[in-house]
Amino acid sequence: MTPPDGNNVGYVQYNQGNGIMYQDVPVVAGSTYTLTFYSGSHVPAAQTVSLQFRTSGGANVGAPAIHTITSDLEVTGFGGPYTLVLGPAPAT
């Protein structure tokens, strides 16, 4: 998987709420992580973008930072930029 570089774009097809896109990145304990993005949906308020710490085994750690997509692609196009911040990263 390509590491995040500030230039990647991801589109997720809405499929009865099952469309999921994710990217794993290396985490340094104690560091804060920021995700800045634009979002829009054909089904606003039904989809979210989240930032979440996870263990190497895939278990969630702590509470996620969540953004509910409210921009309707048919009416206003993409909204943003939005920013989610998560941190400091736990030692685990």
mmCIF file of C-alpha atoms in Angstrom, residues 25-85:
data_model
loop_
_atom_site.group_PDB
_atom_site.id
_atom_site.type_symbol
_atom_site.label_atom_id
_atom_site.label_comp_id
_atom_site.label_asym_id
_atom_site.label_seq_id
_atom_site.Cartn_x
_atom_site.Cartn_y
_atom_site.Cartn_z
ATOM 1 C CA VAL A 25 0.482 3.880 8.667
ATOM 2 C CA PRO A 26 3.365 3.449 11.118
ATOM 3 C CA VAL A 27 2.689 5.119 14.478
ATOM 4 C CA VAL A 28 5.168 6.589 16.952
ATOM 5 C CA ALA A 29 4.092 6.464 20.602
ATOM 6 C CA GLY A 30 3.233 9.924 21.928
ATOM 7 C CA SER A 31 2.827 11.480 18.470
ATOM 8 C CA THR A 32 -0.299 13.271 17.240
ATOM 9 C CA TYR A 33 -1.780 12.352 13.855
ATOM 10 C CA THR A 34 -3.765 14.651 11.564
ATOM 11 C CA LEU A 35 -5.842 13.777 8.509
ATOM 12 C CA THR A 36 -6.986 16.647 6.268
ATOM 13 C CA PHE A 37 -9.402 15.766 3.489
ATOM 14 C CA TYR A 38 -12.354 16.757 1.310
ATOM 15 C CA SER A 39 -15.489 14.636 1.363
ATOM 16 C CA GLY A 40 -18.780 14.237 -0.429
ATOM 17 C CA SER A 41 -21.343 11.526 -0.893
ATOM 18 C CA HIS A 42 -24.357 10.634 -2.992
ATOM 19 C CA VAL A 43 -25.901 9.585 0.343
ATOM 20 C CA PRO A 44 -24.902 12.370 2.795
ATOM 21 C CA ALA A 45 -25.135 11.705 6.539
ATOM 22 C CA ALA A 46 -24.936 7.940 5.887
ATOM 23 C CA GLN A 47 -21.150 7.727 5.611
ATOM 24 C CA THR A 48 -18.229 8.750 7.810
ATOM 25 C CA VAL A 49 -14.492 9.278 7.723
ATOM 26 C CA SER A 50 -12.640 8.157 10.840
ATOM 27 C CA LEU A 51 -9.131 8.172 12.224
ATOM 28 C CA GLN A 52 -8.429 5.357 14.702
ATOM 29 C CA PHE A 53 -5.431 3.897 16.527
ATOM 30 C CA ARG A 54 -5.272 0.093 16.241
ATOM 31 C CA THR A 55 -2.969 -2.618 17.542
ATOM 32 C CA SER A 56 -0.868 -4.656 15.123
ATOM 33 C CA GLY A 57 -3.487 -7.378 15.628
ATOM 34 C CA GLY A 58 -6.278 -5.084 14.403
ATOM 35 C CA ALA A 59 -7.986 -4.223 17.717
ATOM 36 C CA ASN A 60 -9.156 -0.613 18.153
ATOM 37 C CA VAL A 61 -7.335 1.449 20.799
ATOM 38 C CA GLY A 62 -9.113 4.437 22.326
ATOM 39 C CA ALA A 63 -11.871 6.465 20.716
ATOM 40 C CA PRO A 64 -11.782 7.378 17.015
ATOM 41 C CA ALA A 65 -12.006 10.894 15.590
ATOM 42 C CA ILE A 66 -15.069 10.845 13.299
ATOM 43 C CA HIS A 67 -16.416 13.141 10.567
ATOM 44 C CA THR A 68 -19.907 12.550 9.158
ATOM 45 C CA ILE A 69 -20.020 13.353 5.443
ATOM 46 C CA THR A 70 -22.670 16.016 4.860
ATOM 47 C CA SER A 71 -21.813 17.379 1.404
ATOM 48 C CA ASP A 72 -24.182 16.078 -1.276
ATOM 49 C CA LEU A 73 -22.227 15.417 -4.471
ATOM 50 C CA GLU A 74 -25.347 16.041 -6.553
ATOM 51 C CA VAL A 75 -25.958 19.486 -5.015
ATOM 52 C CA THR A 76 -22.758 21.033 -3.639
ATOM 53 C CA GLY A 77 -19.963 18.659 -4.661
ATOM 54 C CA PHE A 78 -17.116 17.993 -2.265
ATOM 55 C CA GLY A 79 -16.984 19.920 1.013
ATOM 56 C CA GLY A 80 -13.947 20.795 3.042
ATOM 57 C CA PRO A 81 -11.201 20.823 3.785
ATOM 58 C CA TYR A 82 -11.966 18.948 6.994
ATOM 59 C CA THR A 83 -9.419 17.909 9.599
ATOM 60 C CA LEU A 84 -9.401 15.032 12.076
ATOM 61 C CA VAL A 85 -6.769 14.921 14.836
#
